[in-house]
Every structure is written in structure tokens, then in C-alpha cells.
mmCIF file of C-alpha atoms in Angstrom:
data_model
loop_
_atom_site.group_PDB
_atom_site.id
_atom_site.type_symbol
_atom_site.label_atom_id
_atom_site.label_comp_id
_atom_site.label_asym_id
_atom_site.label_seq_id
_atom_site.Cartn_x
_atom_site.Cartn_y
_atom_site.Cartn_z
ATOM 1 C CA UNK A 1 0.057 -0.202 0.255
ATOM 2 C CA UNK A 2 1.503 3.550 -0.763
ATOM 3 C CA UNK A 3 0.993 6.016 2.017
ATOM 4 C CA UNK A 4 2.160 9.238 0.799
ATOM 5 C CA UNK A 5 3.082 11.481 -2.647
ATOM 6 C CA UNK A 6 6.376 10.186 -2.349
ATOM 7 C CA UNK A 7 5.422 6.478 -2.584
ATOM 8 C CA UNK A 8 2.727 7.366 -5.349
ATOM 9 C CA UNK A 9 5.549 9.203 -7.251
ATOM 10 C CA UNK A 10 7.851 6.080 -7.008
ATOM 11 C CA UNK A 11 4.966 3.729 -8.402
ATOM 12 C CA UNK A 12 3.879 6.135 -11.249
ATOM 13 C CA UNK A 13 7.163 7.673 -12.394
ATOM 14 C CA UNK A 14 9.697 4.447 -11.604
ATOM 15 C CA UNK A 15 7.750 1.559 -11.614
ATOM 16 C CA UNK A 16 4.924 2.244 -14.282
ATOM 17 C CA UNK A 17 7.271 4.865 -16.048
ATOM 18 C CA UNK A 18 4.542 7.213 -16.868
ATOM 19 C CA UNK A 19 5.514 10.406 -18.692
ATOM 20 C CA UNK A 20 5.660 13.638 -17.231
ATOM 21 C CA UNK A 21 3.203 16.206 -18.595
ATOM 22 C CA UNK A 22 3.897 19.953 -17.700
ATOM 23 C CA UNK A 23 1.188 22.130 -16.155
ATOM 24 C CA UNK A 24 0.275 25.481 -17.142
ATOM 25 C CA UNK A 25 -0.523 28.455 -14.547
ATOM 26 C CA UNK A 26 1.569 26.821 -11.883
ATOM 27 C CA UNK A 27 3.020 30.318 -11.002
ATOM 28 C CA UNK A 28 -0.558 30.729 -9.494
ATOM 29 C CA UNK A 29 0.093 28.254 -6.712
ATOM 30 C CA UNK A 30 1.425 29.949 -3.265
ATOM 31 C CA UNK A 31 4.788 28.619 -1.958
ATOM 32 C CA UNK A 32 2.868 28.494 1.549
ATOM 33 C CA UNK A 33 0.840 25.595 -0.454
ATOM 34 C CA UNK A 34 4.064 23.261 -0.018
ATOM 35 C CA UNK A 35 2.283 20.080 -0.666
ATOM 36 C CA UNK A 36 0.286 21.575 -3.787
ATOM 37 C CA UNK A 37 3.641 23.215 -5.166
ATOM 38 C CA UNK A 38 5.641 20.168 -4.900
ATOM 39 C CA UNK A 39 3.135 17.780 -6.236
ATOM 40 C CA UNK A 40 3.029 20.467 -9.415
ATOM 41 C CA UNK A 41 6.809 19.784 -9.724
ATOM 42 C CA UNK A 42 6.986 16.153 -9.189
ATOM 43 C CA UNK A 43 3.542 15.129 -11.022
ATOM 44 C CA UNK A 44 2.800 17.904 -13.333
ATOM 45 C CA UNK A 45 -0.637 17.131 -14.909
ATOM 46 C CA UNK A 46 0.103 13.591 -14.929
ATOM 47 C CA UNK A 47 -2.654 13.064 -17.755
ATOM 48 C CA UNK A 48 -3.462 15.312 -20.380
ATOM 49 C CA UNK A 49 -6.631 17.315 -19.868
ATOM 50 C CA UNK A 50 -9.868 15.837 -21.727
ATOM 51 C CA UNK A 51 -13.627 16.266 -21.188
ATOM 52 C CA UNK A 52 -14.276 12.927 -20.143
ATOM 53 C CA UNK A 53 -12.227 13.151 -16.521
ATOM 54 C CA UNK A 54 -11.669 15.382 -13.760
ATOM 55 C CA UNK A 55 -8.483 17.361 -14.437
ATOM 56 C CA UNK A 56 -5.559 19.374 -12.583
ATOM 57 C CA UNK A 57 -5.802 22.776 -13.574
ATOM 58 C CA UNK A 58 -4.955 25.675 -11.610
ATOM 59 C CA UNK A 59 -6.957 28.756 -11.702
ATOM 60 C CA UNK A 60 -8.020 31.769 -9.348
ATOM 61 C CA UNK A 61 -11.198 31.221 -7.520
ATOM 62 C CA UNK A 62 -14.027 33.849 -7.971
ATOM 63 C CA UNK A 63 -15.390 33.498 -4.346
ATOM 64 C CA UNK A 64 -14.581 35.884 -1.541
ATOM 65 C CA UNK A 65 -12.178 33.647 0.104
ATOM 66 C CA UNK A 66 -8.381 33.476 -0.697
ATOM 67 C CA UNK A 67 -8.705 30.274 -2.572
ATOM 68 C CA UNK A 68 -6.726 28.573 -5.664
ATOM 69 C CA UNK A 69 -8.753 26.075 -7.619
ATOM 70 C CA UNK A 70 -6.603 23.132 -8.485
ATOM 71 C CA UNK A 71 -8.951 20.368 -9.562
ATOM 72 C CA UNK A 72 -12.062 20.842 -11.922
ATOM 73 C CA UNK A 73 -14.873 18.199 -12.491
ATOM 74 C CA UNK A 74 -14.829 17.077 -16.109
ATOM 75 C CA UNK A 75 -17.981 19.070 -16.918
ATOM 76 C CA UNK A 76 -16.934 22.184 -14.933
ATOM 77 C CA UNK A 77 -19.569 21.280 -12.135
ATOM 78 C CA UNK A 78 -17.674 21.917 -9.270
ATOM 79 C CA UNK A 79 -14.011 22.687 -8.040
ATOM 80 C CA UNK A 80 -11.591 21.690 -5.089
ATOM 81 C CA UNK A 81 -9.510 24.671 -3.891
ATOM 82 C CA UNK A 82 -6.790 25.378 -1.584
ATOM 83 C CA UNK A 83 -6.498 28.204 1.002
ATOM 84 C CA UNK A 84 -3.557 30.441 -0.224
ATOM 85 C CA UNK A 85 -2.293 30.807 2.909
ATOM 86 C CA UNK A 86 -2.632 27.314 4.604
ATOM 87 C CA UNK A 87 -3.115 23.951 2.707
ATOM 88 C CA UNK A 88 -6.699 23.664 4.045
ATOM 89 C CA UNK A 89 -9.128 22.510 1.194
ATOM 90 C CA UNK A 90 -12.459 23.501 0.061
ATOM 91 C CA UNK A 91 -15.101 22.231 -2.404
ATOM 92 C CA UNK A 92 -18.135 23.694 -3.861
ATOM 93 C CA UNK A 93 -19.363 19.962 -4.902
ATOM 94 C CA UNK A 94 -22.026 20.208 -2.344
ATOM 95 C CA UNK A 95 -24.149 23.045 -4.668
ATOM 96 C CA UNK A 96 -25.155 19.930 -7.005
ATOM 97 C CA UNK A 97 -27.105 18.340 -4.188
ATOM 98 C CA UNK A 98 -28.296 21.256 -1.859
ATOM 99 C CA UNK A 99 -29.909 24.640 -2.248
ATOM 100 C CA UNK A 100 -26.339 26.467 -2.063
ATOM 101 C CA UNK A 101 -24.705 28.583 -4.848
ATOM 102 C CA UNK A 102 -21.773 27.394 -7.445
ATOM 103 C CA UNK A 103 -19.820 30.034 -5.420
ATOM 104 C CA UNK A 104 -20.322 28.485 -1.883
ATOM 105 C CA UNK A 105 -17.031 26.523 -1.141
ATOM 106 C CA UNK A 106 -17.037 24.386 2.049
ATOM 107 C CA UNK A 107 -14.071 23.494 4.082
ATOM 108 C CA UNK A 108 -13.045 19.817 3.714
ATOM 109 C CA UNK A 109 -11.970 18.112 6.896
ATOM 110 C CA UNK A 110 -8.904 16.147 5.494
ATOM 111 C CA UNK A 111 -5.440 16.857 4.135
ATOM 112 C CA UNK A 112 -4.285 17.794 0.423
ATOM 113 C CA UNK A 113 -2.490 14.604 0.077
ATOM 114 C CA UNK A 114 -5.277 12.505 0.709
ATOM 115 C CA UNK A 115 -6.871 14.353 -1.917
ATOM 116 C CA UNK A 116 -4.114 14.550 -4.658
ATOM 117 C CA UNK A 117 -3.277 10.808 -4.240
ATOM 118 C CA UNK A 118 -7.362 9.614 -4.634
ATOM 119 C CA UNK A 119 -7.497 12.193 -7.380
ATOM 120 C CA UNK A 120 -4.449 10.953 -9.237
ATOM 121 C CA UNK A 121 -5.448 7.111 -8.880
ATOM 122 C CA UNK A 122 -8.681 7.954 -10.079
ATOM 123 C CA UNK A 123 -7.701 9.483 -13.100
ATOM 124 C CA UNK A 124 -4.962 7.322 -14.071
ATOM 125 C CA UNK A 125 -7.925 4.294 -13.708
ATOM 126 C CA UNK A 126 -10.039 6.478 -16.197
ATOM 127 C CA UNK A 127 -7.465 7.227 -18.631
ATOM 128 C CA UNK A 128 -6.283 3.520 -18.941
ATOM 129 C CA UNK A 129 -9.709 1.462 -18.256
ATOM 130 C CA UNK A 130 -10.936 1.633 -22.004
ATOM 131 C CA UNK A 131 -7.666 -0.080 -23.487
ATOM 132 C CA UNK A 132 -8.373 -3.839 -24.299
ATOM 133 C CA UNK A 133 -5.211 -5.449 -22.888
ATOM 134 C CA UNK A 134 -5.678 -8.489 -21.366
ATOM 135 C CA UNK A 135 -3.412 -9.967 -18.707
ATOM 136 C CA UNK A 136 -1.017 -12.666 -19.188
ATOM 137 C CA UNK A 137 -1.980 -14.597 -16.163
ATOM 138 C CA UNK A 138 -4.660 -14.300 -13.323
ATOM 139 C CA UNK A 139 -4.412 -10.914 -11.666
ATOM 140 C CA UNK A 140 -3.100 -10.704 -8.036
ATOM 141 C CA UNK A 141 -4.771 -7.274 -6.924
ATOM 142 C CA UNK A 142 -3.582 -6.043 -3.589
ATOM 143 C CA UNK A 143 -4.650 -2.903 -1.773
ATOM 144 C CA UNK A 144 -3.050 0.295 -2.821
ATOM 145 C CA UNK A 145 -5.235 3.009 -1.371
ATOM 146 C CA UNK A 146 -8.186 1.981 0.814
ATOM 147 C CA UNK A 147 -11.211 4.008 1.853
ATOM 148 C CA UNK A 148 -10.008 7.428 1.279
ATOM 149 C CA UNK A 149 -11.393 10.644 0.615
ATOM 150 C CA UNK A 150 -11.667 13.002 -2.726
ATOM 151 C CA UNK A 151 -13.912 15.792 -3.284
ATOM 152 C CA UNK A 152 -16.170 15.298 -0.118
ATOM 153 C CA UNK A 153 -15.769 14.302 3.356
ATOM 154 C CA UNK A 154 -16.715 10.683 2.571
ATOM 155 C CA UNK A 155 -14.437 7.958 2.316
ATOM 156 C CA UNK A 156 -15.331 6.816 -1.035
ATOM 157 C CA UNK A 157 -12.226 5.783 -2.819
ATOM 158 C CA UNK A 158 -10.507 2.426 -2.947
ATOM 159 C CA UNK A 159 -7.770 1.118 -5.239
ATOM 160 C CA UNK A 160 -6.183 -2.208 -5.996
ATOM 161 C CA UNK A 161 -3.343 -2.927 -8.150
ATOM 162 C CA UNK A 162 -1.321 -5.815 -9.815
ATOM 163 C CA UNK A 163 2.192 -4.987 -10.065
ATOM 164 C CA UNK A 164 3.252 -7.820 -12.558
ATOM 165 C CA UNK A 165 0.549 -6.478 -14.889
ATOM 166 C CA UNK A 166 0.419 -2.810 -14.268
ATOM 167 C CA UNK A 167 -3.366 -3.535 -13.319
ATOM 168 C CA UNK A 168 -5.446 -0.940 -11.303
ATOM 169 C CA UNK A 169 -8.980 -1.694 -10.002
ATOM 170 C CA UNK A 170 -11.214 1.293 -8.708
ATOM 171 C CA UNK A 171 -13.946 0.604 -5.892
ATOM 172 C CA UNK A 172 -16.009 3.707 -5.226
ATOM 173 C CA UNK A 173 -18.493 3.688 -2.386
ATOM 174 C CA UNK A 174 -21.431 4.185 -4.570
ATOM 175 C CA UNK A 175 -20.193 2.771 -7.942
ATOM 176 C CA UNK A 176 -17.953 -0.356 -8.220
ATOM 177 C CA UNK A 177 -16.530 0.075 -11.696
ATOM 178 C CA UNK A 178 -16.060 -3.399 -13.529
ATOM 179 C CA UNK A 179 -13.232 -2.770 -15.881
ATOM 180 C CA UNK A 180 -9.355 -3.025 -14.930
ATOM 181 C CA UNK A 181 -7.058 -0.558 -16.315
ATOM 182 C CA UNK A 182 -3.736 -1.504 -17.626
ATOM 183 C CA UNK A 183 -1.253 1.378 -17.257
ATOM 184 C CA UNK A 184 0.620 1.162 -20.538
#
């Protein structure tokens, strides 16, 4: 199991040999947001932006809070942001199912590192789950990142992997995905 961003970086770039993709607007991140700042330098955009997946995109937040958006839902329905002075996380995802406004950001009660790892694994899964690769042998899926949070305070994300086949399985508390992603 991975425990932090350093271990995730090792898995993605040293073991799985993923390419580094540069990120635009990284100058909008405050150096006081050291975890996010280092994530941008170590992970870049991780995968290229497309309209089928959430994406890592740095932008100024339009709310009254001192926030910087860094994750945008694939349809632009919500954002995850970080306070410019501390690493406190905020999200406006709740506006989809409450009577709040899109610009109403609520504080998330977990750390930015947990959010970034869940996001990275989720997006890699969706980027690679469409390929038709079949494993050469039976998969030996082991826990990688279990019962973690992403865009809300609910623990929704679990991932399992098979290192030999570079296989990744995503289990969400509300939706178990049947496909296996083969990272190639």
C-alpha cells in the first residue's frame, strides 16, 4: 500500500514509467501551499486534460475566500480549491445536491495529500480502463489506497493493483467499476 505522495510518485514514474506532462499556470500556486506546490513540480498534469475526466488545472477562485482552484470536475460542475495561506481544502461540490450557490465553498476535513493521491489514482484509472489489454496471467490485485476521500468528506475511494501486470482496479463506495485499467 502507498502511504504518501512520495510513494505514489515512485509507483507512477519509476515502476510504471509514466511520462511527465507539464502544467500551465503553476505560478498561481502560493509557495505556502508546499504540498500542492511540490505536487505540481513532481507530478505535473499527470494525464492530459480531456472532457471525460476530472482534471488538474490551476485557476484563481472567484469566491470571496483566498482560494486557488486546482481540480476541476470534467463538466465544470465543481472545483476543489486550497487556501492560499494554508493547505486547507475547500470544495463546492455540495451545490449539486443542496440549495447552495456554485460560489459557496465548504471546508473539507482532511488533508490535501489524501485528496491528491485519490485524484491521481482515479484519473489514471479512467485514462487507462478503456484499453483492451488482457493480462498474461490471473491478476493478483492487492490493496493500494483504501477507504480514502477525494472531493467530499465521505470515504469513497479504494484502489487495488497488480504490479506485475500494471493493473489498477477502482472501487467507489457508490459505484464499483467492473473494468480493470492496464497502465501502458
